[in-house]
XYZ file of C-alpha atoms in Angstrom:
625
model
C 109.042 91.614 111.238
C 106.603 93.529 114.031
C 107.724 92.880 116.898
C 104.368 92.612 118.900
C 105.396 92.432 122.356
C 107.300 95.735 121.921
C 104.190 97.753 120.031
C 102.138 96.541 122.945
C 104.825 97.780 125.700
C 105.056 100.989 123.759
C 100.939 101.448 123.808
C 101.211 100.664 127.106
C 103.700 103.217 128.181
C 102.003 105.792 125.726
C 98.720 105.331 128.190
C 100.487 105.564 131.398
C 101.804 108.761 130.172
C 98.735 110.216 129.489
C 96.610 108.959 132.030
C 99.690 110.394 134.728
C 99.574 113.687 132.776
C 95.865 113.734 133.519
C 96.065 113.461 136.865
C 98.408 116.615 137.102
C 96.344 118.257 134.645
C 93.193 117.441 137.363
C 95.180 118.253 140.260
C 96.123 121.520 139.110
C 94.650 122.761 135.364
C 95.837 126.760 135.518
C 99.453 125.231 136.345
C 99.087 122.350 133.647
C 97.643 125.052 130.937
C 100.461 127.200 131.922
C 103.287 124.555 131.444
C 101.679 123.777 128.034
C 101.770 126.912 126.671
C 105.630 127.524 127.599
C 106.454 124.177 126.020
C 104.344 125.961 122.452
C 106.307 129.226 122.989
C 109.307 126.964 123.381
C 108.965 125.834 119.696
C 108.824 129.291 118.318
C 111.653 130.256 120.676
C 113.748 127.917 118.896
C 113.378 129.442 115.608
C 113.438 133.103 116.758
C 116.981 132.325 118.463
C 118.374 130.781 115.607
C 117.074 134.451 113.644
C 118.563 136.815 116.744
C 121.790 134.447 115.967
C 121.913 135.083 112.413
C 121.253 138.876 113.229
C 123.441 139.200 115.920
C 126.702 140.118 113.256
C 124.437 142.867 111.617
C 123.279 144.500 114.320
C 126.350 144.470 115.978
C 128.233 146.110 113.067
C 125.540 148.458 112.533
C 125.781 149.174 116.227
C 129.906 150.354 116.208
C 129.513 152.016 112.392
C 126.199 154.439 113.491
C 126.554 154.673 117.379
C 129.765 154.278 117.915
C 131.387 155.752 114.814
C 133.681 153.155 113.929
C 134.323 153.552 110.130
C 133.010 150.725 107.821
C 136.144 148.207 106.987
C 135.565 146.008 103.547
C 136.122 142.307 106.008
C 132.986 143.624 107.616
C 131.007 143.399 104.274
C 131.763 139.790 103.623
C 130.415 139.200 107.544
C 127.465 140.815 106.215
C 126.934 138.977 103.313
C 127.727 135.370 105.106
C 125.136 136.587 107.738
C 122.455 137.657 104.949
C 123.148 134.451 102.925
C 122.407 132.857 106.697
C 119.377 134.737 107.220
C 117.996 134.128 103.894
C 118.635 130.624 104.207
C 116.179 130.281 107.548
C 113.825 131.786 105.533
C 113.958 129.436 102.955
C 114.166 126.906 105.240
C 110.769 127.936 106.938
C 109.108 128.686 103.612
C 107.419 125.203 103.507
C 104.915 124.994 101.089
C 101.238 123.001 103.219
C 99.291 121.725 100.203
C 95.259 122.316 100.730
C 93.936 119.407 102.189
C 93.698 116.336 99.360
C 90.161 116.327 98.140
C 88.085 118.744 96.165
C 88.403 122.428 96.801
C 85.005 124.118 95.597
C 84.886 127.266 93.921
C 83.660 130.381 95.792
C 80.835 129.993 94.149
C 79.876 126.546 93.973
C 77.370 125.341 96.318
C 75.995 128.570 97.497
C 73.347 126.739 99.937
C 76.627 124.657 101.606
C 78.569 128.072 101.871
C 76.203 130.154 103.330
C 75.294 127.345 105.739
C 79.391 126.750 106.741
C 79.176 130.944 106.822
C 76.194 131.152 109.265
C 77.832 128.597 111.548
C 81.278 130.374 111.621
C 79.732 133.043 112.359
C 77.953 131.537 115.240
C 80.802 129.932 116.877
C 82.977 132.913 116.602
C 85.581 131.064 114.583
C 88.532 132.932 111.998
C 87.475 133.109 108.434
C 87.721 130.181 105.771
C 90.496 129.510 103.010
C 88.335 127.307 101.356
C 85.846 124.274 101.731
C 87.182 120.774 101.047
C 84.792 118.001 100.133
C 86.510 114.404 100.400
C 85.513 110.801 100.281
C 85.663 110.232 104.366
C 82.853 109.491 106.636
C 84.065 112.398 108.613
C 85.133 116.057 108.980
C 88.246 118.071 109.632
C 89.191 121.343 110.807
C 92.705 121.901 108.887
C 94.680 124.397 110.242
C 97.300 125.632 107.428
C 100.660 127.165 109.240
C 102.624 130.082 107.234
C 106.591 129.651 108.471
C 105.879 127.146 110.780
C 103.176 129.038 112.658
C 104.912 132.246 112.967
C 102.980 134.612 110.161
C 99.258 132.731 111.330
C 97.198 130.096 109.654
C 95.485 129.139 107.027
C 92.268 127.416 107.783
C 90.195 124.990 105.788
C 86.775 123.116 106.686
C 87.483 119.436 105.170
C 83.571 117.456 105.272
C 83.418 114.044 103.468
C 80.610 113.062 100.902
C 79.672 110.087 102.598
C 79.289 112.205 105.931
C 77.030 114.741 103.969
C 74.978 111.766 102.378
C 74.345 109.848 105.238
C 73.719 112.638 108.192
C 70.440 114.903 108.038
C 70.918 118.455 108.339
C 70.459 119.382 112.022
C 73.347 116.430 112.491
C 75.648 117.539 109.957
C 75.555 121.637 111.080
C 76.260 120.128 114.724
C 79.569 118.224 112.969
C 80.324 121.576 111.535
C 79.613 123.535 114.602
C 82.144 121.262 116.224
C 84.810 121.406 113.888
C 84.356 125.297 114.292
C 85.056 125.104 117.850
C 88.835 123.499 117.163
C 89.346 126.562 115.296
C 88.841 128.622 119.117
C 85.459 129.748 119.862
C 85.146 133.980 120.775
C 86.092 132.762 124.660
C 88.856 129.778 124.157
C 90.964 131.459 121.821
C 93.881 129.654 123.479
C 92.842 126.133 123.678
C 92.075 126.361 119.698
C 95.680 127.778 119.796
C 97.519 125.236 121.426
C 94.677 122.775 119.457
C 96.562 123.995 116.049
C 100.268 123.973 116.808
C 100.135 119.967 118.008
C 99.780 119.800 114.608
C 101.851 122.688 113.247
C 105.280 120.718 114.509
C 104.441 117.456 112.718
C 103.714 119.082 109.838
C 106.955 121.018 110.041
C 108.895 117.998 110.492
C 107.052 116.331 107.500
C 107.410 119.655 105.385
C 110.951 120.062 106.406
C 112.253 116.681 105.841
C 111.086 116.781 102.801
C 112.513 120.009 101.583
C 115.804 118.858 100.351
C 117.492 122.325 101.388
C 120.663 122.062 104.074
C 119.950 123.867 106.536
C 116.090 122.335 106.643
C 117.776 119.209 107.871
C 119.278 120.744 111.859
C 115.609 122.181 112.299
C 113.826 119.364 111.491
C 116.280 116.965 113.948
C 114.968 119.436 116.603
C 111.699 119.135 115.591
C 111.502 115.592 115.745
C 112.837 115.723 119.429
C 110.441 118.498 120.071
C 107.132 117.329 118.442
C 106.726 113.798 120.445
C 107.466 116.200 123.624
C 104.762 118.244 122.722
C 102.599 115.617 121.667
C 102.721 114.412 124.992
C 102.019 117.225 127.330
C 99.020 118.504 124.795
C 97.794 115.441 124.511
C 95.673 115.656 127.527
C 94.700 119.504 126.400
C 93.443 118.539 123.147
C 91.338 115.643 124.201
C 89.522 117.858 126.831
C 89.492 120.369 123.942
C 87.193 117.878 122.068
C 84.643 118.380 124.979
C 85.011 121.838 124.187
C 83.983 121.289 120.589
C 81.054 119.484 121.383
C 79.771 121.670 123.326
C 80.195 124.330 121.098
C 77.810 122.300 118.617
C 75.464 121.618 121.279
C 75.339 125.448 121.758
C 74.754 126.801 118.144
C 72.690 123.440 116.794
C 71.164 121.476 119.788
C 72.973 119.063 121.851
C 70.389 116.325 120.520
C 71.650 116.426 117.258
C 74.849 116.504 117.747
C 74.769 113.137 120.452
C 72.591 111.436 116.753
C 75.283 112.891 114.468
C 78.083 110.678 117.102
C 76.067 107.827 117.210
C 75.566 107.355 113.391
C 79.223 108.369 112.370
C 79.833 105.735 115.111
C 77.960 102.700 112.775
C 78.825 104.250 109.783
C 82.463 104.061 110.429
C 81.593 100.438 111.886
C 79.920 99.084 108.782
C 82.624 100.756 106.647
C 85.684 98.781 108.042
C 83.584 95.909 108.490
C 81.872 95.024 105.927
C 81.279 97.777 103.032
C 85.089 98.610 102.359
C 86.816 94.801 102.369
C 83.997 93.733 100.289
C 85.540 96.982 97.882
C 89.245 95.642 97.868
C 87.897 92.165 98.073
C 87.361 92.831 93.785
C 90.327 93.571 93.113
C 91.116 89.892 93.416
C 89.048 89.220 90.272
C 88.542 92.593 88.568
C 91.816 94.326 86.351
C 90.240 97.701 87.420
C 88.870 99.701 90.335
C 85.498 100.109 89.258
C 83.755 103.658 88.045
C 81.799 104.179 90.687
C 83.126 103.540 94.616
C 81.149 106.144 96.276
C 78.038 104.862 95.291
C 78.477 101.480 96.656
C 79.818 102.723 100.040
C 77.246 105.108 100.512
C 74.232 102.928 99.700
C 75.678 100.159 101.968
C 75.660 103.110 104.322
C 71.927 104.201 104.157
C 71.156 100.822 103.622
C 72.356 99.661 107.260
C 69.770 98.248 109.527
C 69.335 100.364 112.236
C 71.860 100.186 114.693
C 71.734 99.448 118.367
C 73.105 102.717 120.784
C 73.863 99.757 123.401
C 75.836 98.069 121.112
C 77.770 101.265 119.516
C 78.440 102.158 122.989
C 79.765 98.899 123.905
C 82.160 98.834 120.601
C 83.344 102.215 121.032
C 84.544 101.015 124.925
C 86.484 98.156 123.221
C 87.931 100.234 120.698
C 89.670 103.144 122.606
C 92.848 103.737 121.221
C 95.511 105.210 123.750
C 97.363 107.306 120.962
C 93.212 109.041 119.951
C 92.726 112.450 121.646
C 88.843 111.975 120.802
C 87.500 110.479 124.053
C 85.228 107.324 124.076
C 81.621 107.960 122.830
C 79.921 107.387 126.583
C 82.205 110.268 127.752
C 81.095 112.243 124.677
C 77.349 111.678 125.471
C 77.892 111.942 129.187
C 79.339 115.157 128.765
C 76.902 116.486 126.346
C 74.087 115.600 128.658
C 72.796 113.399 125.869
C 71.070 110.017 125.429
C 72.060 107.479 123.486
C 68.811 107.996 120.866
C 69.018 108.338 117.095
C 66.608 111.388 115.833
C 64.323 110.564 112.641
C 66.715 111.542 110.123
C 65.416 114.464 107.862
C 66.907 115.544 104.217
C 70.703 114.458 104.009
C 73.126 117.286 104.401
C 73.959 116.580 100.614
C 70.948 118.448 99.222
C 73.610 121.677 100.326
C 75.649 120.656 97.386
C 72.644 120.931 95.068
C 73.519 121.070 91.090
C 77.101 120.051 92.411
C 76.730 117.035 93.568
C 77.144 114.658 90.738
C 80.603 116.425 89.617
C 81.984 116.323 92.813
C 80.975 112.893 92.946
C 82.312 112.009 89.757
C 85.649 114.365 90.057
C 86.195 112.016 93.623
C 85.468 108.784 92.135
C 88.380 109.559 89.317
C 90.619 110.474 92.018
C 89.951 107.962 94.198
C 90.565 105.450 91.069
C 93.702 107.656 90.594
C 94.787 106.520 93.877
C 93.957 102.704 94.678
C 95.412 101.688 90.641
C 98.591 100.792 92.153
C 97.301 98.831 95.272
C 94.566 97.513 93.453
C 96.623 95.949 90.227
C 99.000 94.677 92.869
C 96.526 92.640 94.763
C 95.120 91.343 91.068
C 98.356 90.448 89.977
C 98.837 88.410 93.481
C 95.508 86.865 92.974
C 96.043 85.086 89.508
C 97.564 82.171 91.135
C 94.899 81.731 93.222
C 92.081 82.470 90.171
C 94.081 80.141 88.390
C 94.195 77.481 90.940
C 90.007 77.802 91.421
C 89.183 77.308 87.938
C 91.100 74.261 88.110
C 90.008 72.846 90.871
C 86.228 73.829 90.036
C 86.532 72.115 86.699
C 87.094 68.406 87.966
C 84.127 66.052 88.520
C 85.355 65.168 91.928
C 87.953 66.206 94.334
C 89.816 64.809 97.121
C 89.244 65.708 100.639
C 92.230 68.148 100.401
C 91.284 68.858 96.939
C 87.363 70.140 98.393
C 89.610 72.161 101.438
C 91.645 74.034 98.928
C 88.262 74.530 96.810
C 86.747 76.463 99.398
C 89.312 78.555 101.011
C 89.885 79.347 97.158
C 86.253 80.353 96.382
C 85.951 82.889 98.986
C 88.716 84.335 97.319
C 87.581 84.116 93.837
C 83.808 83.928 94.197
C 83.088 87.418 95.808
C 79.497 87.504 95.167
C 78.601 84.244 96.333
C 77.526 82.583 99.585
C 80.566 80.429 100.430
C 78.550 78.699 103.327
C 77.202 75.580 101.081
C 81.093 74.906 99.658
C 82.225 75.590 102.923
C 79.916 72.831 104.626
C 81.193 70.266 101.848
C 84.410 70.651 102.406
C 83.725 70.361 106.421
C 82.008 67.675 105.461
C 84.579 65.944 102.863
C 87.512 66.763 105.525
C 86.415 67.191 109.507
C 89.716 67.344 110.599
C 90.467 70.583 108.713
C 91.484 73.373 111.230
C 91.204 75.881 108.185
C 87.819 74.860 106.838
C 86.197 74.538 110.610
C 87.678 78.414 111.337
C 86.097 79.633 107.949
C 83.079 77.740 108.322
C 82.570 79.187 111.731
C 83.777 82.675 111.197
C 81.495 82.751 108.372
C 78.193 81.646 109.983
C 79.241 84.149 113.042
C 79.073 86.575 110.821
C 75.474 85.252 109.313
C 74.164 85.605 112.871
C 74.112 82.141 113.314
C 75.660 81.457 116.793
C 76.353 77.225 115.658
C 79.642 78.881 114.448
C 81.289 78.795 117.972
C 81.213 75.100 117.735
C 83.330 74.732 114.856
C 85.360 77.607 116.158
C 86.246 75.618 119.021
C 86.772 72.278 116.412
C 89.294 74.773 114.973
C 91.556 74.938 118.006
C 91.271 71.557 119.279
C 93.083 70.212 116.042
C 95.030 72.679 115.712
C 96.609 75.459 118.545
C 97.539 77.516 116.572
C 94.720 78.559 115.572
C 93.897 80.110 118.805
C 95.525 83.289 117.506
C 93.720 84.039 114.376
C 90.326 82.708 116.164
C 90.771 85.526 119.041
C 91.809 88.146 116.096
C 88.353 87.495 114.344
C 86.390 87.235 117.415
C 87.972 90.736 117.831
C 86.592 91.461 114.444
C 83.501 90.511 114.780
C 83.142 92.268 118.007
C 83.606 95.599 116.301
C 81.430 94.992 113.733
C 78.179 97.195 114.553
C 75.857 94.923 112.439
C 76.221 91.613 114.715
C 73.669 91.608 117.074
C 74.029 91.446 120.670
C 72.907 88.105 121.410
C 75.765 86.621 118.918
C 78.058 89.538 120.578
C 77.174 87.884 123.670
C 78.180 84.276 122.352
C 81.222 85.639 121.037
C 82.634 87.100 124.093
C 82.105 84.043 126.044
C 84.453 82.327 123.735
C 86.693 85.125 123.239
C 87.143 84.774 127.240
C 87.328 80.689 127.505
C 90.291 81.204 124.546
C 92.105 84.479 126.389
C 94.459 82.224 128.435
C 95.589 80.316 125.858
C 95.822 83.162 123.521
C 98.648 84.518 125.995
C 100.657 81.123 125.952
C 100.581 81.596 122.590
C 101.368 85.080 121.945
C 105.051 85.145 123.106
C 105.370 81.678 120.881
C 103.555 83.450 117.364
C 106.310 86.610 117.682
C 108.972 85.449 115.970
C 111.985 88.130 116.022
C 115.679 88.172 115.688
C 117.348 85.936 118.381
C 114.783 83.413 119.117
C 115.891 80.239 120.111
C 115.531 77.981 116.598
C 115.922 74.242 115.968
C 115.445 72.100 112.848
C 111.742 71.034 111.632
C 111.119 67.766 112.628
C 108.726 66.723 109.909
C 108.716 63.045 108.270
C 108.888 63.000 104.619
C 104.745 62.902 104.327
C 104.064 65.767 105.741
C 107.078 67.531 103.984
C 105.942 66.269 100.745
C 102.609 68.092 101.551
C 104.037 71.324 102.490
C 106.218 71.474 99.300
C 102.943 70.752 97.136
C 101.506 73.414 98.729
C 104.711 75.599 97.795
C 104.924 74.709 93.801
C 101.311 75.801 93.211
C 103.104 79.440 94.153
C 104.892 79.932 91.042
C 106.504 83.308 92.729
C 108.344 81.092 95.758
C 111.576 79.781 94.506
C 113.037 78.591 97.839
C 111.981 77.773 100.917
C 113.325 77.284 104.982
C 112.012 75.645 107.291
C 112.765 75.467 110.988
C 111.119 74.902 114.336
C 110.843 77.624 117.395
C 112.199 76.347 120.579
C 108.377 76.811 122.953
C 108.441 75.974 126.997
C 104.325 76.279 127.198
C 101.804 74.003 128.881
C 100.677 73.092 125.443
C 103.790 71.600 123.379
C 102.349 72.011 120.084
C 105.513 72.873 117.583
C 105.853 76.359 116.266
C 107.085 76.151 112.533
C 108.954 79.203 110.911
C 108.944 78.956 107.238
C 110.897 81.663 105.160
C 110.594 81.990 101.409
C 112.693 83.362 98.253
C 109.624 85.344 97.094
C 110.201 86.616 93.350
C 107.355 88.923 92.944
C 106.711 92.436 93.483
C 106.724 94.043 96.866
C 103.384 95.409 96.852
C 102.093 91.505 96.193
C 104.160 89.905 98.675
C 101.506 90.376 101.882
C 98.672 88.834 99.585
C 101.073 86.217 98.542
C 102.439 85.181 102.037
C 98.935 85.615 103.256
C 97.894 83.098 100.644
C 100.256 80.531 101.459
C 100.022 80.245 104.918
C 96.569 79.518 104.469
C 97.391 76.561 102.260
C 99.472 75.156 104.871
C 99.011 72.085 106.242
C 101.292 71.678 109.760
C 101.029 69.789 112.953
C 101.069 72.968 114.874
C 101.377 77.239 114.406
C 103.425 78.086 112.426
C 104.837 82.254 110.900
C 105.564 82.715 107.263
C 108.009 85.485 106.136
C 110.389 87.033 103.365
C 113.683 88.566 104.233
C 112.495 91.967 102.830
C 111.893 93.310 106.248
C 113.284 90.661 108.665
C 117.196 90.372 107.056
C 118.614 89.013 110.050
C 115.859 86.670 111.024
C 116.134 85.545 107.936
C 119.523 85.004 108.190
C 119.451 82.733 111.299
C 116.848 80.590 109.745
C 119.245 79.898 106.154
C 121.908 79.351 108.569
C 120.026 76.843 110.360
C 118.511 75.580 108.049
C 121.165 74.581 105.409
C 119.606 73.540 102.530
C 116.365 74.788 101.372
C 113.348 72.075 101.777
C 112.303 73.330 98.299
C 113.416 74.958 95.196
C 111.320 75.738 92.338
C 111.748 73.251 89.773
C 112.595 70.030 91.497
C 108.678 70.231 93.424
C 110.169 67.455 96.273
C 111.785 67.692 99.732
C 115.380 68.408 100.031
């Protein structure tokens, strides 16, 4: 199990780093650049020692047979051929194959209006010629940088521009996404930050490639290499996130900085709406549909255009929130600060797709099929870990009237099932039917929230009082919701009041919810009621055939217990998270509790049995042990 407390030490390190290496880089940038750059010859330097080693016996026996005059002796062959068979095998080792970025390659002449556009624009920023032009299903763009042996024989380079990107920026915005994508490559006068811009990524690729090479001698490179990269990482880091600057400003100069500040801000709700709202509502089928469907482009990208338009203070205000430590793309104020820009959305002309012309529909098509190619395995997994569920629903939605649990289990079930359908009314019954549910108050609330209807903080709050444990997936939707472009600022507002009344607690409880190897464990203290509730809950899971259960020692102001619950899960691997997921939203405990498998916490797992004894259930006997 994740070990939060350490992720959010190593984040926190990771930033400390970078913002130290910034102020050196401030203090003293010619030094800084220069240090860089040493480090990236370093990395070569490696590789061309270990071929001056492996040439050292050659050259040396050439040097005493032709200078010297010493005759040839037949030992000195076989040191010849032990130091060719070396040789040859760096070579192979560095002969790592970098596949053209996943997506769909077009054909030199294929869109003629796109390439000629890409060409004018290359041209303009003074960038190396193309390999190729990818189009893929992101809402964003990619300069790809291609190394031959690790960097030493040049580059390949690729432009890599999503459909959705084309579809849902105008022209003007989408050549100023180009235009910046060109400056990675190095514009005519910063040849050197493009450079050092392409080998941060060279070395991770090289340790990907390498490790997965299979040959011997690929493996002592690739150790180095993984030492080396992080190093790297580190010391470019600051480089390549003032080289994004650079690249704006290199769109600014060959397009107009206007469009270029619109093309930020609507990649910025785009990307929103997608992780939000458009994609979960995607995966969200898979619950009660076999199949991806035909078509996924086509919903995303209407959702897209279909947005309401977004609010700059708002996408401003996300983008803040959402700065992540380990992204070399600043925040989106720097961005527009640095571009000179204002926050303003142009009138959107044309889309960018009308470039693709007769080619759009079998691009389209030829990414929907590989897209489908892609999700079948995650998407029949979370099918196949929904048919419980589906089955439970029907069930339940079948009987003329249902208990108060009965009506709480109804709802949480029909948001599952029920994808197209309001689940506010069921949700209100069930409130209704049982007001003491923690589960049904946080859905009900969430779900209004996310209606715009700010009467969901109440029932928020209804959610932790009964039960505190729910403070921590309250203050991970708040968090949610907060990033979601298409709540409006007055709920936003609402929101973040709460999200700061619940912060304190949320801390108590954080230490309490990370449940790792070594915490201090004690038996569950649950009468036989509420166990006989909890192993109800567990039978309608045909998958669990055994369950612990045990109780985390907690010194916090509120003494709510902390339940641990680990289950024999027979299922599939890839349908275990849905499962678990599943389950602990069925539970019904007098405090928090963490649910878990021994798949990826075996020693946890092992304290808890140990504890624990006997299992509380077992498939088949459906009663507390």
């Amino acid at each position: 199990m994740e070990d939060r407390r350490a992720a959010q030490a190593a984040t926190d390190r990771h930033r400390a780093r970078v913002q130290r290496l910034e102020t050196i880089a401030a203090a003293a940038p010619r030094a800084y650049l220069i240090r860089v750059l040493l480090l990236a010859l370093a990395g070569y330097g490696f590789l061309i020692g270990l071929l001056l080693l492996l040439l050292a016996a050659p050259l040396a026996i050439a040097w005493r047979v032709l200078v010297q005059g010493v005759r040839f002796e037949p030992q000195l062959a076989i040191v010849l051929l032990i130091a060719v068979a070396g040789i040859a095998a760096l070579v192979r080792a560095l002969w790592v194959r970098f596949e053209v970025p996943d997506g769909r390659l077009l054909a030199a002449d294929e869109a003629p209006a796109l390439q000629a556009e890409v060409e004018r624009l290359r041209q303009a920023t003074g960038a190396p010629p193309l390999a190729g032009i990818v189009i893929d299903t992101q809402l964003n763009a990619a300069a790809a940088s291609l190394p031959r042996l690790l960097g030493l024989a040049g580059h390949r380079h690729y432009l890599v521009l999503g459909l959705p990107l084309l579809q849902l920026l105008d022209r003007d915005e989408a050549a100023a996404v180009i235009a910046h994508e060109f400056g990675h490559f190095g514009e005519q006068h910063g040849r050197l930050a493009g450079w050092l811009y392409r080998v941060r990524f060279t070395w991770y690729r090289a340790v990907d490639g390498l490790a997965r090479s299979g040959f011997l001698l690929s493996l002592p490179i690739a150790r180095f290499y993984a030492w080396y990269a992080p190093l790297f990482d580190a010391w470019s880091f600051v480089l390549a996130r003032a080289h994004e600057f650079r690249a704006d400003a290199t769109a600014a100069r060959v397009v107009s900085r206007d469009a270029m500040a619109s093309a930020l801000l609507r990649i910025e709700h785009g990307s929103g709406r997608l992780q939000s709202t458009l994609w979960p509502r995607v995966l969200a089928r898979a619950r009660v549909q076999s199949h991806p469907p035909v078509q996924l482009l086509a919903p995303l990208i209407e959702g897209l255009r279909a947005a309401p338009q977004p609010d700059p203070a708002r996408l401003l205000a996300i983008a803040d929130r959402d700065v992540d430590p380990y992204d070399t793309h600043p925040v989106l104020a720097r961005r527009l600060n640095a571009l000179g820009a204002s926050a303003v959305l142009r009138t959107p002309g044309a889309p960018a797709s009308v470039w693709l012309g007769d080619a759009l529909d079998a691009i389209e098509r030829d990414l929907d099929q590989h897209w489908r190619t892609q999700l079948k395995t995650e998407w029949q997994a979370l099918h196949a870990a929904g048919s419980d569920d589906r089955a439970r629903f029907h069930a339940l939605d079948a009987l003329p009237e249902r208990s108060a649990e009965e009506a709480v289990e109804h709802a949480r079930l029909f948001q599952t099932v029920e994808i197209d359908r309001d689940p506010l009314p069921v949700l209100a019954r069930a409130h209704a039917a049982h007001p003491d549910s923690a589960m049904v108050a946080f859905r009900l609330g969430l779900r209004q929230l996310q209606a715009g209807d700010t009467g969901g903080i109440s029932h928020l709050r209804q959610a932790v009082a009964r039960d505190a444990g729910a403070v921590g997936p309250v203050g991970d939707a708040l968090a949610a919701l907060l990033r979601d472009p298409d709540v409006d600022a007055d709920t936003a507002r609402e929101i973040i009041a709460l999200r700061d009344e619940l912060a304190p607690r949320a801390d108590d409880l954080r230490d309490r919810d990370a449940v790792v190897d070594g915490d201090a464990l004690q038996p569950h203290d649950l009468d036989t009621a509420a166990l006989g509730r909890l192993t109800a809950t567990l039978a309608r899971h045909e998958r669990i055939v055994s369950a612990w259960l045990v109780r985390k020692q907690v010194a916090m102001r509120e003494q709510s217990a902390h339940y641990v619950l680990l289950l024999d899960w027979r299922g599939s691997i890839a349908s275990e998270a849905a499962g678990l997921r599943a389950v602990s939203e069925a539970m019904q405990l007098p405090g928090s509790h963490t649910v878990f498998t021994g798949s990826d916490a075996a020693a946890l797992a092992k304290q808890v049995r140990r504890l624990c004894g006997t299992p509380v259930y077992r498939r088949g006997k459906g009663q507390a042990l």
